[in-house]
mmCIF file of C-alpha atoms in Angstrom:
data_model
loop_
_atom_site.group_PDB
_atom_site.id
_atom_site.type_symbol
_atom_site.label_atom_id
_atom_site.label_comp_id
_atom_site.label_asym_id
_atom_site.label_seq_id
_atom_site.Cartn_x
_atom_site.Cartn_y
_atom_site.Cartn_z
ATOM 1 C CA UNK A 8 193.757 2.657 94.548
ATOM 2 C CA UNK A 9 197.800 1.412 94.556
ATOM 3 C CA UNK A 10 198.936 4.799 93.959
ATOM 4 C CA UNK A 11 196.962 6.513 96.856
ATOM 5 C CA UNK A 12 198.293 4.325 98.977
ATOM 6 C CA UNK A 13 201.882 4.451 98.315
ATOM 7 C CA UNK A 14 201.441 8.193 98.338
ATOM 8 C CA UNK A 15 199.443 7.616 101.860
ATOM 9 C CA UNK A 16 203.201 5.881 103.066
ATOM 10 C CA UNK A 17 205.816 8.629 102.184
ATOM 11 C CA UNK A 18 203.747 11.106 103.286
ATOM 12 C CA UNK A 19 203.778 9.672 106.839
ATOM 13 C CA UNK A 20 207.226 9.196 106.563
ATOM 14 C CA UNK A 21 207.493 12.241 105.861
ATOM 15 C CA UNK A 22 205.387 13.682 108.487
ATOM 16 C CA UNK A 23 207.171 11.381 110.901
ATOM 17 C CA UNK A 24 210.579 12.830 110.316
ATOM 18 C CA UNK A 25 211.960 14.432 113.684
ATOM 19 C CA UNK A 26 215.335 16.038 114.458
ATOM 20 C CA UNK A 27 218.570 18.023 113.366
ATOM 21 C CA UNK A 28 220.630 17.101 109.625
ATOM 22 C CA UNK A 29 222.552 19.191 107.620
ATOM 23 C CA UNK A 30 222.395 20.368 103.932
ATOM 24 C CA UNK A 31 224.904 22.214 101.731
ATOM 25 C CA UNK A 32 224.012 25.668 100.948
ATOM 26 C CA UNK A 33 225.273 26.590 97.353
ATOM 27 C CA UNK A 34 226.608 30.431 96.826
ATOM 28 C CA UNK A 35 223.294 32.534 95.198
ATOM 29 C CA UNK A 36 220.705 31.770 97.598
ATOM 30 C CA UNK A 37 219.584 32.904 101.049
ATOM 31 C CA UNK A 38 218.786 30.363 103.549
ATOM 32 C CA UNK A 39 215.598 31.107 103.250
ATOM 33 C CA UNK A 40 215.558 30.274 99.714
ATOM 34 C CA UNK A 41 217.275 26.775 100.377
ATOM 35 C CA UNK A 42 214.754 25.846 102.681
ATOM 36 C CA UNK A 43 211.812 26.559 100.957
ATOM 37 C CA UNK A 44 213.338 24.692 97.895
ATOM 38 C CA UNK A 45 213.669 21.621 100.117
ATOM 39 C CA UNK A 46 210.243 21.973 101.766
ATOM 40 C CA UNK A 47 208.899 22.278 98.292
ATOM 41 C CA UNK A 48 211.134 18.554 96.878
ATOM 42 C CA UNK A 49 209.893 17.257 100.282
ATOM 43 C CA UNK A 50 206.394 18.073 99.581
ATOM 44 C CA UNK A 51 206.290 16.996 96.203
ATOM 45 C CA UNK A 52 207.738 13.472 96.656
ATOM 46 C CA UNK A 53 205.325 12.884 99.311
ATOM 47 C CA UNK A 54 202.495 14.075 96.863
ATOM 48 C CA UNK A 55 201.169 16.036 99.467
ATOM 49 C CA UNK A 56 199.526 19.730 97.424
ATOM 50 C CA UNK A 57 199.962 22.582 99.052
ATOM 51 C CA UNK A 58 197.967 25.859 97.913
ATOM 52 C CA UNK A 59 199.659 28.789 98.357
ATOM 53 C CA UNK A 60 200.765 30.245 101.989
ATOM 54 C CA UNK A 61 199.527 26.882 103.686
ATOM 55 C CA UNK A 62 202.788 25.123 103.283
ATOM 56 C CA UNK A 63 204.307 26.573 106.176
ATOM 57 C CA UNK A 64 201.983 24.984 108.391
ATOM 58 C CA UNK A 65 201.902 21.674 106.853
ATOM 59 C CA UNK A 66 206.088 20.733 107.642
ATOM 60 C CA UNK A 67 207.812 21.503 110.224
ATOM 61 C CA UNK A 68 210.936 23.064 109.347
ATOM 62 C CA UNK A 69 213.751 25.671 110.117
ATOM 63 C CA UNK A 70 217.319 26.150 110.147
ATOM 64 C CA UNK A 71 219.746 26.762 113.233
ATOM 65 C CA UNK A 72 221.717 29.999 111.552
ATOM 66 C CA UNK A 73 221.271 31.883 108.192
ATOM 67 C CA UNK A 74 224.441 31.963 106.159
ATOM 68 C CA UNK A 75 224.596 35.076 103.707
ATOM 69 C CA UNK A 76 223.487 34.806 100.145
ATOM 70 C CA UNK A 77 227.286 34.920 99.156
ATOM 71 C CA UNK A 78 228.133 32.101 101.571
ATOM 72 C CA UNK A 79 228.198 28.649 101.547
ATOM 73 C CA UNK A 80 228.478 25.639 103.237
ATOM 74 C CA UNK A 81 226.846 23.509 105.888
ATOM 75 C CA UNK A 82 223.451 25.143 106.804
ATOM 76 C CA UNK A 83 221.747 22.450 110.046
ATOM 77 C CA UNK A 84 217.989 21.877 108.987
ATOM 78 C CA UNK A 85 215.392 20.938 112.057
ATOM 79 C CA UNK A 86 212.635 19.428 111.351
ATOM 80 C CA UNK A 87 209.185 18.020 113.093
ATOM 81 C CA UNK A 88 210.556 18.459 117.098
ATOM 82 C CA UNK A 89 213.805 19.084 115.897
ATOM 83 C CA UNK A 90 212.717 22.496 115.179
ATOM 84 C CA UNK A 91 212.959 22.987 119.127
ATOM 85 C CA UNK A 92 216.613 22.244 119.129
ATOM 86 C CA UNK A 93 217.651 24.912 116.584
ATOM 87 C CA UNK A 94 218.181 27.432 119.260
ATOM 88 C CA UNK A 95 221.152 25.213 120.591
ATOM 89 C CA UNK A 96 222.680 25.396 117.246
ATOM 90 C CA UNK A 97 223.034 29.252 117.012
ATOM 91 C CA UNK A 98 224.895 29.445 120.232
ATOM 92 C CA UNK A 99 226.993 26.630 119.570
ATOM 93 C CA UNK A 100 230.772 26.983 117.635
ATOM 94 C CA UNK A 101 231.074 27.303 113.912
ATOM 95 C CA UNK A 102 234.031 26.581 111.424
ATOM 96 C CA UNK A 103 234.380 28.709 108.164
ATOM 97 C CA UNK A 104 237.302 28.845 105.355
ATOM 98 C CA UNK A 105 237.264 32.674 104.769
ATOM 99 C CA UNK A 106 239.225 34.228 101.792
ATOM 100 C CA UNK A 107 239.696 38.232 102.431
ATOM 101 C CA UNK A 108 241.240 40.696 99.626
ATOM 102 C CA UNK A 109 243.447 43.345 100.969
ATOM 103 C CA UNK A 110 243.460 46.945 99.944
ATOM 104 C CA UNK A 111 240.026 47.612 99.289
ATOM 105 C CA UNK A 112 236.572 47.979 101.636
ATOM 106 C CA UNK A 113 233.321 47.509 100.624
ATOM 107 C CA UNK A 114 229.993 48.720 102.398
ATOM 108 C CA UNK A 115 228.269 45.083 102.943
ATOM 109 C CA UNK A 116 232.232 43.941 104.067
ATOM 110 C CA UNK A 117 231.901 41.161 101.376
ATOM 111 C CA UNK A 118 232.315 40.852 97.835
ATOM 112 C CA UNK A 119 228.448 41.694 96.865
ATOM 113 C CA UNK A 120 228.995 45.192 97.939
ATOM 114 C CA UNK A 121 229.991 48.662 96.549
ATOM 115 C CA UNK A 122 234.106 49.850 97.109
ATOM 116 C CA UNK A 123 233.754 52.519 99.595
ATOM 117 C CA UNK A 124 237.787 52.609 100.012
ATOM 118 C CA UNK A 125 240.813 51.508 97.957
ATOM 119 C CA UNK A 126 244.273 51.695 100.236
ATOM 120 C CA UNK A 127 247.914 50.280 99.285
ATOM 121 C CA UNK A 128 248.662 46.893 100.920
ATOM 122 C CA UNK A 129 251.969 46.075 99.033
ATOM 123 C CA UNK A 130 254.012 46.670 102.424
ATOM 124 C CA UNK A 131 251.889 44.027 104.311
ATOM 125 C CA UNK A 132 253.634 40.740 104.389
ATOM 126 C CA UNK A 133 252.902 37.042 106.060
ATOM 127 C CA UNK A 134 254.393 37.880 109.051
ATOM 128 C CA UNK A 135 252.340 41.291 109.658
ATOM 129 C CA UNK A 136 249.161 39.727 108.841
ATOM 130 C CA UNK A 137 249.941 36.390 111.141
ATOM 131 C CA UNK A 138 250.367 38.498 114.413
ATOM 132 C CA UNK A 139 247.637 40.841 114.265
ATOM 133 C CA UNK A 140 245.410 37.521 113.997
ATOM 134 C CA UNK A 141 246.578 36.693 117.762
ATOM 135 C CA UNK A 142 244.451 40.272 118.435
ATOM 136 C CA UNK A 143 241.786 38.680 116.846
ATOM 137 C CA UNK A 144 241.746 35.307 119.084
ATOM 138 C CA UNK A 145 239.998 34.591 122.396
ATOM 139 C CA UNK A 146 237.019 36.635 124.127
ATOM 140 C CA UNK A 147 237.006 39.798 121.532
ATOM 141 C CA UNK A 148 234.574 42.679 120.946
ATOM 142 C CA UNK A 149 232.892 42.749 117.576
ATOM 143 C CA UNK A 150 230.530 45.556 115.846
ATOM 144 C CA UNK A 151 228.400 43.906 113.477
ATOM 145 C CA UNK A 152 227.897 44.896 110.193
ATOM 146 C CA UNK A 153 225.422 47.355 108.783
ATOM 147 C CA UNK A 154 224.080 45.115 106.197
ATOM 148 C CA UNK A 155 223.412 41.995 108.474
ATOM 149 C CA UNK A 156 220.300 39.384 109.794
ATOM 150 C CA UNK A 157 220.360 41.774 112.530
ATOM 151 C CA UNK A 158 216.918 43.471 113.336
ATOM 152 C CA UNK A 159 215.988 47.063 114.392
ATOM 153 C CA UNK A 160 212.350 47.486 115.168
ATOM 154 C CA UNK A 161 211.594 44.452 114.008
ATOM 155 C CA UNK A 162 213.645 44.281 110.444
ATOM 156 C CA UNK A 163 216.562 43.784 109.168
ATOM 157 C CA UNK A 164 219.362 46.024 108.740
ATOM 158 C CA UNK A 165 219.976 44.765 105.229
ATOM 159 C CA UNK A 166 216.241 45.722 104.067
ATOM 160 C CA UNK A 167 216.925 49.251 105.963
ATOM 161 C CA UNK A 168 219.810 50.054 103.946
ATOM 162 C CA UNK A 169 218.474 48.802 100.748
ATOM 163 C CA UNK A 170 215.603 51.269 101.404
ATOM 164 C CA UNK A 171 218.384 53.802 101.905
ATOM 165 C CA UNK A 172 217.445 54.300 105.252
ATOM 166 C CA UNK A 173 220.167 55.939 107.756
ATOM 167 C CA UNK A 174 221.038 52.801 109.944
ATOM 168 C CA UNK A 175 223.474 53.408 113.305
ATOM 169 C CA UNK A 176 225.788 50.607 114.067
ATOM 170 C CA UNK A 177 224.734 48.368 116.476
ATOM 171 C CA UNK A 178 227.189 48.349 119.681
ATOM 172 C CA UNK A 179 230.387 46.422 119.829
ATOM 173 C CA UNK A 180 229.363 43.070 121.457
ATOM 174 C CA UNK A 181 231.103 40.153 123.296
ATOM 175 C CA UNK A 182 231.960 37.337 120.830
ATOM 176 C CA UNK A 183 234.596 34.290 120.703
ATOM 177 C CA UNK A 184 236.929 32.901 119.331
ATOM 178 C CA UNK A 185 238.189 29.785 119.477
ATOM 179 C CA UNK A 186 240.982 29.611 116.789
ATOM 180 C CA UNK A 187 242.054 30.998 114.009
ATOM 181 C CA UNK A 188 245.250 30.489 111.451
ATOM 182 C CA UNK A 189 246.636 31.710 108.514
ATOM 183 C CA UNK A 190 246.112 29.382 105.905
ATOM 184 C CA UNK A 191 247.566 30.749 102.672
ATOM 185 C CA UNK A 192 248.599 34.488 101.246
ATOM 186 C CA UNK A 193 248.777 35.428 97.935
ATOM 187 C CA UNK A 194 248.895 38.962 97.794
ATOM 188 C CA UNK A 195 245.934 40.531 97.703
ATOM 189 C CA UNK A 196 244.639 37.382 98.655
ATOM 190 C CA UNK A 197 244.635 35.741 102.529
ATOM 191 C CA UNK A 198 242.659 32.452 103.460
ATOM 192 C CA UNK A 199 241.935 32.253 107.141
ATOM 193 C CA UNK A 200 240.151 29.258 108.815
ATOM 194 C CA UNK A 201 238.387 30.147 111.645
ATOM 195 C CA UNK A 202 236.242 28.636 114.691
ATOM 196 C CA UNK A 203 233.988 30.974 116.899
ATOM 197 C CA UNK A 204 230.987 31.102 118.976
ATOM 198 C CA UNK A 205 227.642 32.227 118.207
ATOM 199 C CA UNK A 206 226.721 35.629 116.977
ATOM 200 C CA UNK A 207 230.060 35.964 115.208
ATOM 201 C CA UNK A 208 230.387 37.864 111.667
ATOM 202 C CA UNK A 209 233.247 36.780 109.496
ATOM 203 C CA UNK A 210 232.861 39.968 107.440
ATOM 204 C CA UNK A 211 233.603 41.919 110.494
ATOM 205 C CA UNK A 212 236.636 40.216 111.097
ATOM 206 C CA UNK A 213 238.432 40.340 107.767
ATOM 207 C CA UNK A 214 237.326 44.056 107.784
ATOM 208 C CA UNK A 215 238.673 44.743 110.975
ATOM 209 C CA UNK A 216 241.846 42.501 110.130
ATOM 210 C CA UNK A 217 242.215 45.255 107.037
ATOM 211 C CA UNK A 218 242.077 48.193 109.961
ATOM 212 C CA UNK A 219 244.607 46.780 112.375
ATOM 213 C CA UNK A 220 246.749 46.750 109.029
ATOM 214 C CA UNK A 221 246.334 50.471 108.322
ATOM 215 C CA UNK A 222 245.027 49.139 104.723
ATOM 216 C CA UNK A 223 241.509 47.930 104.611
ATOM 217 C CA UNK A 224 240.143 44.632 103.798
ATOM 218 C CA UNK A 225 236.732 43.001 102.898
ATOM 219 C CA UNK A 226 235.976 39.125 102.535
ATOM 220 C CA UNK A 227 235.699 37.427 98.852
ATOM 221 C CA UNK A 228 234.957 34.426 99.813
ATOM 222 C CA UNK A 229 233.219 32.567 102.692
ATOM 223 C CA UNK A 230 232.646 28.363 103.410
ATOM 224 C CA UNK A 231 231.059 27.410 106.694
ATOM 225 C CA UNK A 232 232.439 23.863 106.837
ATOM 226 C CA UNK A 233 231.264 22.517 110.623
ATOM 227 C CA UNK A 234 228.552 23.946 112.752
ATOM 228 C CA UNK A 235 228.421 22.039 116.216
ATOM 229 C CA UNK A 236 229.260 18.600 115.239
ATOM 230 C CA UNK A 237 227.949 18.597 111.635
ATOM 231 C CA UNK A 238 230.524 18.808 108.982
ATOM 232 C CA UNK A 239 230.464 19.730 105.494
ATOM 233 C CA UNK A 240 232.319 16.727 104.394
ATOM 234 C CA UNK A 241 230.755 14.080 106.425
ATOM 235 C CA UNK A 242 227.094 15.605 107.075
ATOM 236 C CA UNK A 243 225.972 18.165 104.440
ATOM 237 C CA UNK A 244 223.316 16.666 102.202
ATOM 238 C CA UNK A 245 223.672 17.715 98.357
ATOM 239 C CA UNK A 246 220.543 18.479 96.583
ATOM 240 C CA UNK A 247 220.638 15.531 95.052
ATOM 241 C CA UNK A 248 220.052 14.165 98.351
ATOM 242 C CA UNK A 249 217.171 15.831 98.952
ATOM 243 C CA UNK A 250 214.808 12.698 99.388
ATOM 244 C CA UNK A 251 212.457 11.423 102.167
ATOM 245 C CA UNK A 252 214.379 7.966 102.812
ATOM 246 C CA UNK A 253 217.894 10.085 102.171
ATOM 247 C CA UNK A 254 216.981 12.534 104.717
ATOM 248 C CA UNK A 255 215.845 10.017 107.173
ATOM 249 C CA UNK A 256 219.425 8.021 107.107
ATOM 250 C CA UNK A 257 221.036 11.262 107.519
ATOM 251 C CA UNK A 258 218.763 11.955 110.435
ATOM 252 C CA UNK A 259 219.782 8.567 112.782
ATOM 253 C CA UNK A 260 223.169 9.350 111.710
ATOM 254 C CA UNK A 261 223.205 12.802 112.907
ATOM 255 C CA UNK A 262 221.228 12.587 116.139
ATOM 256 C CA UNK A 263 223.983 9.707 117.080
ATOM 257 C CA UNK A 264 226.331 13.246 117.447
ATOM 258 C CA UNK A 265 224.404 15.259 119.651
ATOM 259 C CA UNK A 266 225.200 14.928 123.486
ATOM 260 C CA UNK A 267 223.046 12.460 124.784
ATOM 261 C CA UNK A 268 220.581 14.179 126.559
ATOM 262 C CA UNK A 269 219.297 16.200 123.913
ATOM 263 C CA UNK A 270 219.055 13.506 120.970
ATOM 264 C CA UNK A 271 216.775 11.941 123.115
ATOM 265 C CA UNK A 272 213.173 12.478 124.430
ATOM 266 C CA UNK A 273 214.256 15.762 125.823
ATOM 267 C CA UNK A 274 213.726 17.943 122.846
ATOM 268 C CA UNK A 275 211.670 20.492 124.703
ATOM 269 C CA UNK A 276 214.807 21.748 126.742
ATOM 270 C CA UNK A 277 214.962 25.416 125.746
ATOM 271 C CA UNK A 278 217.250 27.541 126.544
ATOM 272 C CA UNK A 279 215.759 31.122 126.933
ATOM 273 C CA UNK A 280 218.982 32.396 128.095
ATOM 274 C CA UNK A 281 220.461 31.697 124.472
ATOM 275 C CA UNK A 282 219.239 34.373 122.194
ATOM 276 C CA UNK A 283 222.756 35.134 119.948
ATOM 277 C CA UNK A 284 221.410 35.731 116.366
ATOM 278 C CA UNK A 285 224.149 33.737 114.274
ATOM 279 C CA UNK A 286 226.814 34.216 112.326
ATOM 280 C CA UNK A 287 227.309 34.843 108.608
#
């Protein structure tokens, strides 16, 4: 019947979808969470049921570096083959607006977390906090936070400490940074934009900002606006968005960015050399 067949069509458009876009990630959920909710619209439109657990295996879909539930921001989506290129995206540079409150610490580093610390920062001024950021800039050595994506034996830290399990840092590590300004201060307030490599935790940064004050600092607020050369303003599809035919406009458009050789037949290249668990 008409309706079978029309079903039969976005399905296979659906099925034939291949390659990197981006979609905005509100505050709330994880990136888990987003993705599933757009595998699920995806699914629907193309009237394609799914019982239970199966859905994983019907799309093909993933996404190149989880942003934190508090986050949000440009979050890059693979799917079909694209799901091979996703590696490239966690190694590659990020861009986040960060806004960091002075004079108190938290233990997740971010706003979701409980005060651990509450210090003075009225002697801090725009001056103070703009040259410690040149310490900040360049090839730098960052611990990670406790609660983070992170795995030990195979889970995260976050689940470990929610289970009130005793955690040990993980090692300072090698990250970069590429730039990274003052944008506004507002006592307690500071907005910092910010563009590093992969593996990078914002948190960490406005934390250790805090430190290098002799005060303390943990990060309110946190916007991922580019992530290699998808923007938030130009790329990021809204939920609204979240169509078949929207999805595959976004999708030419997008693989017209990547460097050549990888937006075309090459999407097998891996690189096993590229490992860095991303950023915020």
């Amino acid at each position: 019947e008409a309706g079978g067949v029309v079903l039969g069509k976005s399905a296979d458009k659906l099925f034939s979808l291949s390659g990197l876009f981006a979609v905005y990630k509100p505050k709330g959920p994880t990136s888990a969470g987003v993705l599933n909710l757009l595998k699920e619209r995806l699914l629907a439109e193309a009237g394609v049921q799914t019982n239970g657990n199966k859905r994983n295996q019907v799309l093909k879909i993933g996404h190149g570096g989880t942003l934190d539930s508090a986050a949000a921001g440009v979050l890059v989506v693979g799917i079909g083959k694209g799901t091979k290129m996703l590696r490239t995206m966690l190694a590659g540079s990020k861009k986040y607006t960060a806004i960091g409150l002075l004079g108190k610490a938290t233990d997740t580093l971010d706003a979701t977390g409980k005060v651990t610390e509450e210090k003075p920062y009225d002697q801090i001024t725009k001056g103070d906090l703009e040259n410690v950021l040149q310490k900040f800039t360049g090839d730098i050595m960052q611990v990670p936070p406790l609660y983070s994506a992170l795995k030990k034996d195979g889970e995260r830290l976050s689940t470990l400490m929610k289970r009130g399990e005793a955690v040990e840092a993980k090692p300072a590590r090698p990250v970069r940074v590429y730039s990274l300004s003052l944008q506004q201060f507002q006592p307690p307030l500071f907005t910092l934009d910010v563009e590093c490599g992969g593996g990078f935790y914002v948190r960490s940064l406005v934390s250790d900002i805090g430190k290098e004050l002799s005060t303390c600092a943990t990060m309110q607020e946190l916007t991922r606006t580019k992530q290699g050369p998808f923007t938030l303003e130009e790329h990021a599809l809204y939920e609204d968005k979240w169509t078949i035919d929207e999805i595959a406009r976004s999708l030419e458009h997008c693989m017209s960015l990547l460097p050549g050789e990888q937006s075309h037949k090459k999407l097998k290249t891996e690189h096993p050399g590229e490992t860095a668990l991303s950023c915020e």
